Amino acid sequence: MSTTHIDGVTVATQANVYFDGKCVSHGITFPDGTKKSVGVVLPATLTFNTGAPEIMECVAGSCEYKLDGSDTWERSAAGHRFSVPGQSKFDIRVTEAYHYICHFG
Amino acid sequence: MSTTHIDGVTVATQANVYFDGKCVSHGITFPDGTKKSVGVVLPATLTFNTGAPEIMECVAGSCEYKLDGSDTWERSAAGHRFSVPGQSKFDIRVTEAYHYICHFG
């Protein structure tokens, strides 16, 4: 079951644009100060670096991802999430738009 | 003064992707049911059609726009807004990412 909506948050009106627009997200902040982002990766193969650990939750579409140090592409689709360590990176391969929530920490 | 954040809203986690990703937005809903969207138009020249009347508020970056029936390109930058009638259209020309809030009705 994917998370279609998130209630009671503050949304940053300016988008984060990465990789010439292949990834676009908006930051959201919860009343307790927790920050997440909602975004989309368009068809592309990209490498993301992490600062804090991240949990990528797919809400629509799908991707394949490969964590740093792994040789295996794994698939993630709506309702699925995967974890990425902090100070790491992952490759992502998208053929249909991958819509996600990024949970930090 | 631009609107940098919007508080106390419900955000749709799935983005709206238009024109192959040249425009990406996320829908937000206020507690009273009012719907708006926050989005970004990347460098491109596009034509948008309206259903309901729209007010486009620029929060960062800039664009030039031309309303249906006008011959004049007008500039809109952070803090500025322009109105588009319902059942109409407008052209938009973007050279740096244009970040906006779309107010309906």
Short mmCIF file of C-alpha atoms in Angstrom, two decimals:
data_model
loop_
_atom_site.label_atom_id
_atom_site.label_comp_id
_atom_site.label_asym_id
_atom_site.label_seq_id
_atom_site.Cartn_x
_atom_site.Cartn_y
_atom_site.Cartn_z
CA MET A 1 0.00 0.00 0.00
CA SER A 2 1.59 3.29 -0.96
CA THR A 3 1.40 6.55 0.87
CA THR A 4 -0.67 8.77 -1.42
CA HIS A 5 -0.87 11.83 0.84
CA ILE A 6 0.96 13.29 3.81
CA ASP A 7 -1.10 15.43 6.18
CA GLY A 8 -0.31 18.44 8.32
CA VAL A 9 3.04 19.42 6.93
CA THR A 10 4.84 22.57 5.84
CA VAL A 11 5.93 22.45 2.22
CA ALA A 12 8.85 24.41 0.80
CA THR A 13 7.57 26.18 -2.30
CA GLN A 14 10.90 26.16 -4.12
CA ALA A 15 11.70 22.80 -5.68
CA ASN A 16 15.03 21.02 -5.51
CA VAL A 17 16.15 20.38 -9.07
CA TYR A 18 18.89 17.80 -9.61
CA PHE A 19 20.55 16.45 -12.73
CA ASP A 20 19.09 19.08 -15.06
CA GLY A 21 15.60 18.25 -13.88
CA LYS A 22 15.83 14.46 -14.07
CA CYS A 23 15.02 14.58 -10.35
CA VAL A 24 12.72 17.19 -8.83
CA SER A 25 11.63 17.25 -5.20
CA HIS A 26 9.90 19.48 -2.68
CA GLY A 27 10.92 19.51 0.96
CA ILE A 28 8.32 18.97 3.65
CA THR A 29 8.61 19.54 7.39
CA PHE A 30 6.47 17.87 10.06
CA PRO A 31 5.24 19.69 13.16
CA ASP A 32 7.95 17.93 15.21
CA GLY A 33 10.64 19.30 12.88
CA THR A 34 11.22 16.05 10.96
CA LYS A 35 12.15 16.74 7.36
CA LYS A 36 11.37 14.56 4.36
CA SER A 37 10.99 15.22 0.67
CA VAL A 38 8.54 14.15 -2.01
CA GLY A 39 9.94 13.86 -5.46
CA VAL A 40 10.12 12.18 -8.80
CA VAL A 41 12.95 10.74 -10.88
CA LEU A 42 12.28 10.81 -14.62
CA PRO A 43 13.67 8.24 -17.05
CA ALA A 44 17.44 8.28 -16.60
CA THR A 45 20.30 6.44 -14.92
CA LEU A 46 21.72 8.53 -12.11
CA THR A 47 23.98 8.27 -9.08
CA PHE A 48 22.83 9.87 -5.84
CA ASN A 49 25.10 10.63 -2.93
CA THR A 50 23.74 10.58 0.59
CA GLY A 51 24.66 12.77 3.51
CA ALA A 52 22.33 11.43 6.17
CA PRO A 53 21.00 7.87 5.84
CA GLU A 54 17.91 7.76 3.65
CA ILE A 55 14.90 5.54 3.21
CA MET A 56 13.47 5.78 -0.28
CA GLU A 57 9.79 4.88 -0.34
CA CYS A 58 8.23 4.39 -3.77
CA VAL A 59 4.69 5.78 -4.06
CA ALA A 60 4.15 5.31 -7.81
CA GLY A 61 6.08 4.04 -10.80
CA SER A 62 9.21 2.04 -10.23
CA CYS A 63 12.98 2.01 -10.40
CA GLU A 64 15.93 -0.28 -10.21
CA TYR A 65 18.61 0.65 -7.73
CA LYS A 66 22.07 -0.58 -6.83
CA LEU A 67 23.60 0.28 -3.49
CA ASP A 68 27.27 1.19 -3.23
CA GLY A 69 29.35 -1.96 -3.06
CA SER A 70 26.64 -4.16 -4.53
CA ASP A 71 26.69 -5.71 -7.99
CA THR A 72 22.98 -6.35 -8.03
CA TRP A 73 20.23 -4.18 -9.39
CA GLU A 74 17.10 -4.50 -7.24
CA ARG A 75 13.64 -3.39 -8.26
CA SER A 76 11.48 -1.03 -6.21
CA ALA A 77 7.86 -0.27 -7.03
CA ALA A 78 4.90 1.39 -5.33
CA GLY A 79 4.70 0.46 -1.66
CA HIS A 80 8.31 -0.73 -1.47
CA ARG A 81 11.13 1.03 0.34
CA PHE A 82 14.87 0.63 0.50
CA SER A 83 17.49 2.01 2.85
CA VAL A 84 20.70 3.76 1.93
CA PRO A 85 23.45 4.32 4.49
CA GLY A 86 24.71 7.84 5.20
CA GLN A 87 27.83 9.12 3.45
CA SER A 88 27.21 6.60 0.71
CA LYS A 89 25.70 6.53 -2.75
CA PHE A 90 23.39 4.52 -4.93
CA ASP A 91 22.70 4.15 -8.62
CA ILE A 92 19.14 4.41 -9.83
CA ARG A 93 17.77 3.38 -13.22
CA VAL A 94 14.32 4.64 -14.15
CA THR A 95 12.30 3.83 -17.25
CA GLU A 96 8.92 5.09 -16.04
CA ALA A 97 8.70 8.00 -13.62
CA TYR A 98 9.66 6.89 -10.09
CA HIS A 99 7.72 8.85 -7.48
CA TYR A 100 9.11 8.72 -3.98
CA ILE A 101 9.15 9.94 -0.43
CA CYS A 102 12.65 10.37 0.94
CA HIS A 103 12.84 9.80 4.70
CA PHE A 104 16.03 10.98 6.33
CA GLY A 105 17.92 9.64 9.32
CA MET B 1 8.26 39.09 -0.86
CA SER B 2 7.89 35.50 -1.98
CA THR B 3 6.09 32.74 -0.19
CA THR B 4 8.87 30.35 0.80
CA HIS B 5 6.76 27.88 2.78
CA ILE B 6 3.14 26.87 3.11
CA ASP B 7 2.05 25.52 6.50
CA GLY B 8 -0.50 22.97 7.58
CA VAL B 9 -1.29 21.33 4.29
CA THR B 10 -1.74 17.85 2.90
CA VAL B 11 0.69 17.07 0.09
CA ALA B 12 0.05 14.54 -2.66
CA THR B 13 3.11 12.32 -2.82
CA GLN B 14 2.80 11.58 -6.54
CA ALA B 15 4.05 14.43 -8.70
CA ASN B 16 2.29 15.80 -11.75
CA VAL B 17 4.70 15.55 -14.67
CA TYR B 18 3.94 17.63 -17.76
CA PHE B 19 5.79 18.10 -21.04
CA ASP B 20 8.21 15.22 -20.47
CA GLY B 21 9.22 16.67 -17.14
CA LYS B 22 9.71 20.28 -18.22
CA CYS B 23 7.04 21.04 -15.60
CA VAL B 24 6.73 19.10 -12.35
CA SER B 25 4.32 19.93 -9.56
CA HIS B 26 2.92 18.49 -6.36
CA GLY B 27 -0.66 19.10 -5.33
CA ILE B 28 -1.42 20.48 -1.88
CA THR B 29 -4.73 20.69 -0.06
CA PHE B 30 -5.60 23.11 2.74
CA PRO B 31 -7.70 22.13 5.76
CA ASP B 32 -10.68 23.98 4.20
CA GLY B 33 -10.38 21.85 1.05
CA THR B 34 -8.73 24.53 -1.10
CA LYS B 35 -6.33 23.00 -3.60
CA LYS B 36 -3.16 24.58 -4.96
CA SER B 37 0.03 23.19 -6.43
CA VAL B 38 3.71 23.95 -6.00
CA GLY B 39 5.86 23.34 -9.01
CA VAL B 40 8.73 24.26 -11.24
CA VAL B 41 9.06 24.90 -14.95
CA LEU B 42 12.51 24.12 -16.32
CA PRO B 43 14.06 25.94 -19.27
CA ALA B 44 11.62 25.57 -22.17
CA THR B 45 8.88 27.38 -24.05
CA LEU B 46 5.52 25.77 -23.34
CA THR B 47 1.81 26.41 -23.70
CA PHE B 48 -0.43 25.67 -20.74
CA ASN B 49 -4.18 25.29 -20.96
CA THR B 50 -6.34 26.23 -18.01
CA GLY B 51 -9.53 24.63 -16.79
CA ALA B 52 -10.32 26.76 -13.76
CA PRO B 53 -8.90 30.28 -13.58
CA GLU B 54 -5.38 30.27 -12.18
CA ILE B 55 -3.12 32.69 -10.39
CA MET B 56 0.53 31.87 -10.96
CA GLU B 57 2.73 33.16 -8.13
CA CYS B 58 6.46 33.09 -8.71
CA VAL B 59 8.48 32.09 -5.64
CA ALA B 60 11.95 31.83 -7.22
CA GLY B 61 13.51 32.21 -10.63
CA SER B 62 11.55 33.91 -13.36
CA CYS B 63 9.64 33.47 -16.59
CA GLU B 64 8.12 35.39 -19.41
CA TYR B 65 4.49 34.71 -20.16
CA LYS B 66 1.99 35.69 -22.81
CA LEU B 67 -1.71 35.37 -22.18
CA ASP B 68 -4.04 34.14 -24.88
CA GLY B 69 -4.97 36.99 -27.19
CA SER B 70 -1.99 39.13 -26.16
CA ASP B 71 1.02 39.90 -28.32
CA THR B 72 3.17 40.94 -25.41
CA TRP B 73 5.55 38.85 -23.36
CA GLU B 74 5.51 39.98 -19.74
CA ARG B 75 8.12 39.08 -17.17
CA SER B 76 7.34 37.48 -13.82
CA ALA B 77 9.92 36.99 -11.07
CA ALA B 78 9.92 36.06 -7.39
CA GLY B 79 7.10 37.76 -5.51
CA HIS B 80 5.09 38.55 -8.65
CA ARG B 81 1.86 36.87 -9.68
CA PHE B 82 -0.27 36.87 -12.78
CA SER B 83 -3.82 35.72 -13.45
CA VAL B 84 -5.01 33.47 -16.23
CA PRO B 85 -8.71 33.15 -17.06
CA GLY B 86 -10.39 29.75 -16.99
CA GLN B 87 -10.79 27.79 -20.23
CA SER B 88 -7.90 29.72 -21.67
CA LYS B 89 -4.18 29.23 -22.22
CA PHE B 90 -0.88 30.99 -21.87
CA ASP B 91 2.60 30.65 -23.26
CA ILE B 92 5.51 30.54 -20.89
CA ARG B 93 9.19 30.99 -21.73
CA VAL B 94 11.71 29.97 -19.09
CA THR B 95 15.49 30.34 -19.19
CA GLU B 96 16.19 29.76 -15.50
CA ALA B 97 13.97 27.47 -13.44
CA TYR B 98 10.65 29.18 -12.64
CA HIS B 99 9.32 28.04 -9.27
CA TYR B 100 5.66 28.75 -8.63
CA ILE B 101 2.56 28.30 -6.57
CA CYS B 102 -0.55 27.77 -8.68
CA HIS B 103 -3.69 29.09 -7.00
CA PHE B 104 -6.95 27.93 -8.55
CA GLY B 105 -10.31 29.62 -8.84
#
